[in-house]
mmCIF file of C-alpha atoms and ligand atoms in Angstrom:
data_model
loop_
_atom_site.group_PDB
_atom_site.id
_atom_site.type_symbol
_atom_site.label_atom_id
_atom_site.label_comp_id
_atom_site.label_asym_id
_atom_site.label_seq_id
_atom_site.Cartn_x
_atom_site.Cartn_y
_atom_site.Cartn_z
ATOM 1 C CA UNK A 20 117.095 100.238 87.448
ATOM 2 C CA UNK A 21 113.468 99.752 86.569
ATOM 3 C CA UNK A 22 111.231 97.672 88.816
ATOM 4 C CA UNK A 23 110.285 94.452 87.083
ATOM 5 C CA UNK A 24 106.535 94.520 87.001
ATOM 6 C CA UNK A 25 105.146 91.249 86.053
ATOM 7 C CA UNK A 26 107.662 88.469 86.566
ATOM 8 C CA UNK A 27 106.883 85.012 85.168
ATOM 9 C CA UNK A 28 105.834 83.469 88.451
ATOM 10 C CA UNK A 29 103.233 86.215 88.840
ATOM 11 C CA UNK A 30 101.673 85.308 85.509
ATOM 12 C CA UNK A 31 101.442 81.732 86.793
ATOM 13 C CA UNK A 32 99.919 82.937 90.064
ATOM 14 C CA UNK A 33 97.311 84.929 88.137
ATOM 15 C CA UNK A 34 96.394 81.831 86.135
ATOM 16 C CA UNK A 35 95.990 79.916 89.386
ATOM 17 C CA UNK A 36 93.768 82.637 90.795
ATOM 18 C CA UNK A 37 91.577 82.449 87.708
ATOM 19 C CA UNK A 38 91.185 78.701 88.198
ATOM 20 C CA UNK A 39 90.229 79.067 91.861
ATOM 21 C CA UNK A 40 87.815 81.857 91.058
ATOM 22 C CA UNK A 41 85.618 79.379 89.222
ATOM 23 C CA UNK A 42 84.843 77.797 92.575
ATOM 24 C CA UNK A 43 83.612 80.851 94.455
ATOM 25 C CA UNK A 44 80.585 83.145 94.699
ATOM 26 C CA UNK A 45 82.358 86.139 96.182
ATOM 27 C CA UNK A 46 85.890 87.549 96.279
ATOM 28 C CA UNK A 47 87.501 89.482 99.096
ATOM 29 C CA UNK A 48 90.228 91.664 97.629
ATOM 30 C CA UNK A 49 92.591 92.836 100.349
ATOM 31 C CA UNK A 50 94.392 96.108 99.724
ATOM 32 C CA UNK A 51 96.780 97.999 101.984
ATOM 33 C CA UNK A 52 94.841 100.929 103.475
ATOM 34 C CA UNK A 53 97.987 103.067 103.161
ATOM 35 C CA UNK A 54 97.790 102.826 99.369
ATOM 36 C CA UNK A 55 94.385 101.440 98.424
ATOM 37 C CA UNK A 56 94.621 102.354 94.748
ATOM 38 C CA UNK A 57 98.232 101.293 94.209
ATOM 39 C CA UNK A 58 97.704 97.927 95.906
ATOM 40 C CA UNK A 59 94.361 97.342 94.172
ATOM 41 C CA UNK A 60 94.388 95.227 91.071
ATOM 42 C CA UNK A 61 93.192 97.499 88.268
ATOM 43 C CA UNK A 62 92.292 94.416 86.277
ATOM 44 C CA UNK A 63 90.268 92.862 89.084
ATOM 45 C CA UNK A 64 87.012 93.279 87.245
ATOM 46 C CA UNK A 65 88.440 91.601 84.156
ATOM 47 C CA UNK A 66 89.921 88.767 86.196
ATOM 48 C CA UNK A 67 86.965 88.267 88.507
ATOM 49 C CA UNK A 68 84.288 89.012 85.880
ATOM 50 C CA UNK A 69 80.765 88.546 87.192
ATOM 51 C CA UNK A 70 81.541 87.509 90.785
ATOM 52 C CA UNK A 71 80.597 89.709 93.696
ATOM 53 C CA UNK A 72 83.557 91.583 95.165
ATOM 54 C CA UNK A 73 84.315 93.252 98.456
ATOM 55 C CA UNK A 74 87.375 95.497 98.765
ATOM 56 C CA UNK A 75 88.927 95.212 102.194
ATOM 57 C CA UNK A 76 91.135 98.099 103.324
ATOM 58 C CA UNK A 77 93.389 96.111 105.638
ATOM 59 C CA UNK A 78 96.044 97.614 107.949
ATOM 60 C CA UNK A 79 93.529 100.330 108.719
ATOM 61 C CA UNK A 80 95.419 100.851 111.976
ATOM 62 C CA UNK A 81 98.381 102.290 110.022
ATOM 63 C CA UNK A 82 96.834 104.797 107.624
ATOM 64 C CA UNK A 83 95.823 108.448 107.553
ATOM 65 C CA UNK A 84 92.043 108.260 107.904
ATOM 66 C CA UNK A 85 91.385 111.569 106.125
ATOM 67 C CA UNK A 86 92.775 110.076 102.922
ATOM 68 C CA UNK A 87 91.115 106.713 103.599
ATOM 69 C CA UNK A 88 87.656 108.279 103.641
ATOM 70 C CA UNK A 89 88.277 109.765 100.180
ATOM 71 C CA UNK A 90 89.421 106.417 98.807
ATOM 72 C CA UNK A 91 86.441 104.598 100.328
ATOM 73 C CA UNK A 92 84.157 107.050 98.571
ATOM 74 C CA UNK A 93 86.106 106.585 95.315
ATOM 75 C CA UNK A 94 85.701 102.809 95.338
ATOM 76 C CA UNK A 95 82.062 102.966 96.419
ATOM 77 C CA UNK A 96 81.306 105.272 93.498
ATOM 78 C CA UNK A 97 82.768 102.596 91.244
ATOM 79 C CA UNK A 98 80.259 100.144 92.717
ATOM 80 C CA UNK A 99 82.470 98.302 95.197
ATOM 81 C CA UNK A 100 81.574 97.496 98.773
ATOM 82 C CA UNK A 101 84.399 98.618 101.070
ATOM 83 C CA UNK A 102 85.163 97.278 104.545
ATOM 84 C CA UNK A 103 87.985 98.463 106.824
ATOM 85 C CA UNK A 104 89.904 95.829 108.796
ATOM 86 C CA UNK A 105 92.886 95.461 111.061
ATOM 87 C CA UNK A 106 93.513 91.758 110.612
ATOM 88 C CA UNK A 107 96.481 91.726 112.968
ATOM 89 C CA UNK A 108 94.239 92.698 115.860
ATOM 90 C CA UNK A 109 91.164 90.887 114.509
ATOM 91 C CA UNK A 110 89.244 94.142 114.152
ATOM 92 C CA UNK A 111 86.096 94.266 112.043
ATOM 93 C CA UNK A 112 86.508 90.809 110.533
ATOM 94 C CA UNK A 113 82.920 89.735 111.099
ATOM 95 C CA UNK A 114 81.760 92.783 109.173
ATOM 96 C CA UNK A 115 83.255 91.142 106.082
ATOM 97 C CA UNK A 116 81.094 88.068 106.626
ATOM 98 C CA UNK A 117 77.997 90.206 107.168
ATOM 99 C CA UNK A 118 78.660 92.197 103.998
ATOM 100 C CA UNK A 119 79.230 89.028 101.976
ATOM 101 C CA UNK A 120 75.868 87.678 103.110
ATOM 102 C CA UNK A 121 74.219 90.986 102.222
ATOM 103 C CA UNK A 122 75.812 90.957 98.754
ATOM 104 C CA UNK A 123 74.495 87.486 98.010
ATOM 105 C CA UNK A 124 71.124 87.788 99.759
ATOM 106 C CA UNK A 125 69.221 88.413 96.517
ATOM 107 C CA UNK A 126 70.753 85.434 94.731
ATOM 108 C CA UNK A 127 69.978 83.179 97.681
ATOM 109 C CA UNK A 128 66.397 84.475 97.890
ATOM 110 C CA UNK A 129 65.940 83.656 94.176
ATOM 111 C CA UNK A 130 67.160 80.106 94.766
ATOM 112 C CA UNK A 131 64.826 79.675 97.732
ATOM 113 C CA UNK A 132 61.910 80.970 95.654
ATOM 114 C CA UNK A 133 62.678 78.268 93.074
ATOM 115 C CA UNK A 134 62.667 75.660 95.812
ATOM 116 C CA UNK A 135 66.451 75.177 95.705
ATOM 117 C CA UNK A 136 68.073 74.729 99.095
ATOM 118 C CA UNK A 137 71.009 77.133 98.976
ATOM 119 C CA UNK A 138 74.466 75.765 99.759
ATOM 120 C CA UNK A 139 76.962 77.759 101.810
ATOM 121 C CA UNK A 140 78.393 80.859 100.164
ATOM 122 C CA UNK A 141 81.911 80.178 98.880
ATOM 123 C CA UNK A 142 84.511 82.911 99.153
ATOM 124 C CA UNK A 143 88.200 83.485 98.619
ATOM 125 C CA UNK A 144 90.792 86.104 99.498
ATOM 126 C CA UNK A 145 92.988 87.676 96.845
ATOM 127 C CA UNK A 146 95.529 90.495 96.848
ATOM 128 C CA UNK A 147 99.103 91.538 96.186
ATOM 129 C CA UNK A 148 101.847 90.159 98.486
ATOM 130 C CA UNK A 149 102.107 91.416 102.071
ATOM 131 C CA UNK A 150 98.706 93.106 102.356
ATOM 132 C CA UNK A 151 97.782 90.672 105.143
ATOM 133 C CA UNK A 152 95.960 87.853 103.329
ATOM 134 C CA UNK A 153 97.290 84.985 105.473
ATOM 135 C CA UNK A 154 96.813 86.954 108.679
ATOM 136 C CA UNK A 155 93.259 87.781 107.627
ATOM 137 C CA UNK A 156 92.398 84.136 106.896
ATOM 138 C CA UNK A 157 94.019 82.840 110.081
ATOM 139 C CA UNK A 158 92.362 85.394 112.337
ATOM 140 C CA UNK A 159 88.995 85.001 110.673
ATOM 141 C CA UNK A 160 89.121 81.259 111.196
ATOM 142 C CA UNK A 161 90.251 81.468 114.792
ATOM 143 C CA UNK A 162 87.520 83.957 115.448
ATOM 144 C CA UNK A 163 84.775 81.816 113.994
ATOM 145 C CA UNK A 164 85.793 78.198 114.211
ATOM 146 C CA UNK A 165 86.909 76.401 117.334
ATOM 147 C CA UNK A 166 88.811 73.602 115.639
ATOM 148 C CA UNK A 167 90.243 73.902 112.150
ATOM 149 C CA UNK A 168 92.833 71.135 112.398
ATOM 150 C CA UNK A 169 93.156 68.928 109.329
ATOM 151 C CA UNK A 170 91.898 65.425 109.713
ATOM 152 C CA UNK A 171 94.789 62.916 109.608
ATOM 153 C CA UNK A 172 94.930 60.885 106.423
ATOM 154 C CA UNK A 173 93.089 63.528 104.423
ATOM 155 C CA UNK A 174 95.288 65.020 101.732
ATOM 156 C CA UNK A 175 95.398 68.757 102.178
ATOM 157 C CA UNK A 176 94.653 70.075 98.761
ATOM 158 C CA UNK A 177 92.034 72.724 98.517
ATOM 159 C CA UNK A 178 90.164 73.122 101.727
ATOM 160 C CA UNK A 179 87.037 75.015 102.541
ATOM 161 C CA UNK A 180 87.088 76.606 105.955
ATOM 162 C CA UNK A 181 83.698 77.089 107.499
ATOM 163 C CA UNK A 182 83.266 80.656 108.747
ATOM 164 C CA UNK A 183 79.731 79.926 109.924
ATOM 165 C CA UNK A 184 76.810 77.836 108.715
ATOM 166 C CA UNK A 185 76.264 80.116 105.708
ATOM 167 C CA UNK A 186 79.734 80.851 104.430
ATOM 168 C CA UNK A 187 82.954 79.057 103.574
ATOM 169 C CA UNK A 188 86.392 80.407 102.712
ATOM 170 C CA UNK A 189 89.080 78.854 100.535
ATOM 171 C CA UNK A 190 92.062 78.161 102.798
ATOM 172 C CA UNK A 191 94.742 79.528 100.440
ATOM 173 C CA UNK A 192 94.667 83.111 99.208
ATOM 174 C CA UNK A 193 95.153 84.094 95.589
ATOM 175 C CA UNK A 194 98.259 86.162 95.033
ATOM 176 C CA UNK A 195 97.924 88.926 92.479
ATOM 177 C CA UNK A 196 100.254 91.550 91.145
ATOM 178 C CA UNK A 197 98.862 94.662 89.521
ATOM 179 C CA UNK A 198 99.833 94.647 85.876
ATOM 180 C CA UNK A 199 100.533 98.319 85.818
ATOM 181 C CA UNK A 200 103.310 100.081 84.004
ATOM 182 C CA UNK A 201 103.894 102.861 86.507
ATOM 183 C CA UNK A 202 107.120 103.181 88.469
ATOM 184 C CA UNK A 203 105.575 105.333 91.201
ATOM 185 C CA UNK A 204 103.143 102.569 92.047
ATOM 186 C CA UNK A 205 106.086 100.167 91.987
ATOM 187 C CA UNK A 206 107.899 102.264 94.572
ATOM 188 C CA UNK A 207 104.862 102.324 96.845
ATOM 189 C CA UNK A 208 104.478 98.559 96.502
ATOM 190 C CA UNK A 209 108.129 98.253 97.436
ATOM 191 C CA UNK A 210 107.598 100.379 100.552
ATOM 192 C CA UNK A 211 104.675 98.231 101.711
ATOM 193 C CA UNK A 212 106.710 95.082 101.099
ATOM 194 C CA UNK A 213 104.785 93.742 98.099
ATOM 195 C CA UNK A 214 107.853 93.760 95.865
ATOM 196 C CA UNK A 215 111.065 92.198 97.068
ATOM 197 C CA UNK A 216 113.896 94.570 98.001
ATOM 198 C CA UNK A 217 116.454 92.720 95.886
ATOM 199 C CA UNK A 218 114.659 93.603 92.647
ATOM 200 C CA UNK A 219 114.019 97.187 93.689
ATOM 201 C CA UNK A 220 116.160 100.325 93.314
ATOM 202 C CA UNK A 221 116.023 101.233 97.001
ATOM 203 C CA UNK A 222 117.816 104.557 96.459
ATOM 204 C CA UNK A 223 114.977 105.692 94.172
ATOM 205 C CA UNK A 224 112.385 104.286 96.561
ATOM 206 C CA UNK A 225 113.800 106.194 99.518
ATOM 207 C CA UNK A 226 114.027 109.457 97.552
ATOM 208 C CA UNK A 227 110.440 108.941 96.482
ATOM 209 C CA UNK A 228 109.451 108.377 100.107
ATOM 210 C CA UNK A 229 111.087 111.711 100.970
ATOM 211 C CA UNK A 230 109.078 113.326 98.173
ATOM 212 C CA UNK A 231 105.790 111.905 99.479
ATOM 213 C CA UNK A 232 106.593 112.861 103.071
ATOM 214 C CA UNK A 233 107.652 116.325 101.983
ATOM 215 C CA UNK A 234 104.345 116.878 100.202
ATOM 216 C CA UNK A 235 101.963 115.540 102.834
ATOM 217 C CA UNK A 236 103.743 114.721 106.104
ATOM 218 C CA UNK A 237 106.604 117.205 106.331
ATOM 219 C CA UNK A 238 106.196 117.724 110.062
ATOM 220 C CA UNK A 239 106.303 113.989 110.766
ATOM 221 C CA UNK A 240 109.617 113.749 108.901
ATOM 222 C CA UNK A 241 111.091 116.859 110.530
ATOM 223 C CA UNK A 242 110.071 115.642 113.994
ATOM 224 C CA UNK A 243 111.409 112.134 113.536
ATOM 225 C CA UNK A 244 114.834 113.208 112.326
ATOM 226 C CA UNK A 245 115.021 116.485 114.232
ATOM 227 C CA UNK A 246 115.628 118.386 111.015
ATOM 228 C CA UNK A 247 114.024 121.546 109.762
ATOM 229 C CA UNK A 248 113.584 121.171 106.025
ATOM 230 C CA UNK A 249 110.911 122.863 103.955
ATOM 231 C CA UNK A 250 108.646 121.488 101.252
ATOM 232 C CA UNK A 251 110.699 123.184 98.537
ATOM 233 C CA UNK A 252 113.922 121.455 99.637
ATOM 234 C CA UNK A 253 115.543 119.075 97.134
ATOM 235 C CA UNK A 254 115.053 115.409 98.036
ATOM 236 C CA UNK A 255 118.783 114.662 97.917
ATOM 237 C CA UNK A 256 119.458 117.651 100.169
ATOM 238 C CA UNK A 257 116.867 116.323 102.669
ATOM 239 C CA UNK A 258 118.492 112.910 102.547
ATOM 240 C CA UNK A 259 121.840 114.517 103.338
ATOM 241 C CA UNK A 260 120.308 116.339 106.301
ATOM 242 C CA UNK A 261 119.012 113.036 107.650
ATOM 243 C CA UNK A 262 122.361 111.344 106.996
ATOM 244 C CA UNK A 263 124.127 114.152 108.799
ATOM 245 C CA UNK A 264 121.918 113.726 111.875
ATOM 246 C CA UNK A 265 122.087 109.963 112.066
ATOM 247 C CA UNK A 266 125.362 108.665 110.619
ATOM 248 C CA UNK A 267 129.062 109.437 110.608
ATOM 249 C CA UNK A 268 130.503 110.503 107.268
ATOM 250 C CA UNK A 269 132.545 107.935 105.365
ATOM 251 C CA UNK A 270 135.675 109.362 103.767
ATOM 252 C CA UNK A 271 134.162 112.827 103.947
ATOM 253 C CA UNK A 272 130.929 111.758 102.258
ATOM 254 C CA UNK A 273 127.440 111.150 103.617
ATOM 255 C CA UNK A 274 126.535 107.550 104.427
ATOM 256 C CA UNK A 275 123.822 107.277 101.804
ATOM 257 C CA UNK A 276 123.491 103.478 102.050
ATOM 258 C CA UNK A 277 122.628 103.538 105.746
ATOM 259 C CA UNK A 278 120.277 106.490 105.258
ATOM 260 C CA UNK A 279 118.394 104.728 102.449
ATOM 261 C CA UNK A 280 117.924 101.659 104.660
ATOM 262 C CA UNK A 281 116.914 103.811 107.620
ATOM 263 C CA UNK A 282 114.204 105.672 105.689
ATOM 264 C CA UNK A 283 112.650 102.492 104.357
ATOM 265 C CA UNK A 284 112.853 100.748 107.712
ATOM 266 C CA UNK A 285 111.318 103.757 109.460
ATOM 267 C CA UNK A 286 108.399 103.692 107.062
ATOM 268 C CA UNK A 287 107.887 99.958 107.525
ATOM 269 C CA UNK A 288 107.970 100.254 111.305
ATOM 270 C CA UNK A 289 105.532 103.186 111.336
ATOM 271 C CA UNK A 290 108.026 105.714 112.710
ATOM 272 C CA UNK A 291 106.387 108.471 110.660
ATOM 273 C CA UNK A 292 103.025 107.826 112.316
ATOM 274 C CA UNK A 293 99.773 107.262 110.470
ATOM 275 C CA UNK A 294 100.431 108.053 106.854
ATOM 276 C CA UNK A 295 98.918 107.213 103.487
ATOM 277 C CA UNK A 296 101.088 106.954 100.407
ATOM 278 C CA UNK A 297 98.269 107.321 97.878
ATOM 279 C CA UNK A 298 97.308 110.975 97.981
ATOM 280 C CA UNK A 299 93.778 111.139 96.607
ATOM 281 C CA UNK A 300 93.945 114.607 95.055
ATOM 282 C CA UNK A 301 97.274 113.948 93.348
ATOM 283 C CA UNK A 302 96.325 110.583 91.946
ATOM 284 C CA UNK A 303 92.870 111.434 90.782
ATOM 285 C CA UNK A 304 94.054 114.602 89.064
ATOM 286 C CA UNK A 305 96.688 112.441 87.469
ATOM 287 C CA UNK A 306 94.086 109.968 86.227
ATOM 288 C CA UNK A 307 92.128 112.803 84.639
ATOM 289 C CA UNK A 308 95.191 114.394 82.994
ATOM 290 C CA UNK A 309 96.294 110.982 81.692
ATOM 291 C CA UNK A 310 93.005 110.666 79.857
ATOM 292 C CA UNK A 311 93.369 114.059 78.148
HETATM 293 P P1 G4P B 634 100.156 88.215 102.823
HETATM 294 O O1 G4P B 634 99.601 86.872 103.170
HETATM 295 O O2 G4P B 634 99.188 89.076 102.078
HETATM 296 O O3 G4P B 634 101.463 88.154 102.098
HETATM 297 O O4 G4P B 634 100.434 89.007 104.199
HETATM 298 P P2 G4P B 634 100.651 88.433 105.676
HETATM 299 O O5 G4P B 634 99.384 87.914 106.232
HETATM 300 O O6 G4P B 634 101.843 87.555 105.668
HETATM 301 O O7 G4P B 634 100.982 89.793 106.451
HETATM 302 C C1 G4P B 634 102.118 90.587 106.133
HETATM 303 C C2 G4P B 634 102.491 91.434 107.332
HETATM 304 O O8 G4P B 634 101.441 92.358 107.613
HETATM 305 C C3 G4P B 634 102.687 90.638 108.640
HETATM 306 O O9 G4P B 634 103.696 91.326 109.372
HETATM 307 C C4 G4P B 634 101.356 90.824 109.361
HETATM 308 O O10 G4P B 634 101.450 90.667 110.753
HETATM 309 C C5 G4P B 634 101.038 92.251 108.985
HETATM 310 N N1 G4P B 634 99.592 92.570 109.050
HETATM 311 C C6 G4P B 634 98.561 91.883 108.508
HETATM 312 N N2 G4P B 634 97.410 92.523 108.722
HETATM 313 C C7 G4P B 634 97.709 93.648 109.414
HETATM 314 C C8 G4P B 634 96.923 94.737 109.923
HETATM 315 O O11 G4P B 634 95.710 94.837 109.740
HETATM 316 N N3 G4P B 634 97.604 95.699 110.592
HETATM 317 C C9 G4P B 634 98.961 95.669 110.760
HETATM 318 N N4 G4P B 634 99.530 96.651 111.449
HETATM 319 N N5 G4P B 634 99.719 94.669 110.291
HETATM 320 C C10 G4P B 634 99.099 93.674 109.622
HETATM 321 P P3 G4P B 634 105.158 90.800 109.485
HETATM 322 O O12 G4P B 634 105.980 91.922 109.969
HETATM 323 O O13 G4P B 634 105.566 90.154 108.201
HETATM 324 O O14 G4P B 634 105.061 89.711 110.560
HETATM 325 P P4 G4P B 634 104.592 89.874 112.094
HETATM 326 O O15 G4P B 634 104.619 91.326 112.440
HETATM 327 O O16 G4P B 634 103.238 89.301 112.166
HETATM 328 O O17 G4P B 634 105.635 89.085 112.808
#
């Protein structure tokens, strides 16, 4: 089963994002810090065109910071401004506002020089599903605005939320899906909950998770399941070891179904500790070899 990349409703969502983009000066693209490249929209520049952009590595509390530093550097070299946040715990959110003001300072200064009174900066949040967009917006608002309740009688259509006197945020995020024909990225997006489980081959996803853990976080996996596998072990063999530790056999066979669910659940509940799915050296080498 191949993961369906760009379902129809995603094309519609992308069109909607493009419409909303016309209204803003700056875009905050949220990515999951555990896979900043895989959850980043490769076509962002095409979609967003000439707007200013800030890439926000959200869920920074969950990732392996050694890898994160490499990815930050990667995006900065491409000209992006990167900010780390933990939206769930409201960490570093005001830094995003500060950076947005910095990014637009020149434009505003030019307007002032022409005698134009600048209006508030308008911003919006975009990103793939489950990277924390709604949490980010809600926490940012609570942090900066005392009362955001809608006025009765006012139709809630598109609302600008005031972050402070200089900057406003569109109340609904733009949902994007990377248009990327790469099954490995699909499996990572499945692990972080961006792609629904019912359209995903979870057996492949869990074997791929074993592969990633085996390459970079072998000890974490061995410790969690009290197994003693080595990096050259076959993925199916490792799965059987885990099954053997955790579940009774069914009719003499390993309980693969329960083991698949367990692996995915353990990743999603951070049982492996702080890990990053996008390994910088692997992916960047890959990018280079793809070009050759
Ligand atoms: P979305 O709008 O982009 O689809 O994402 P949403 O805000 O719904 O967040 C998806 C999940 O990610 C939520 O967890 C949310 O709490 C969690 N989350 C958001 N930001 C962070 C962060 O910086 N760090 C961590 N650790 N988690 C974050 P959930 O399990 O769906 O709900 P709940 O745990 O809030 O009940």
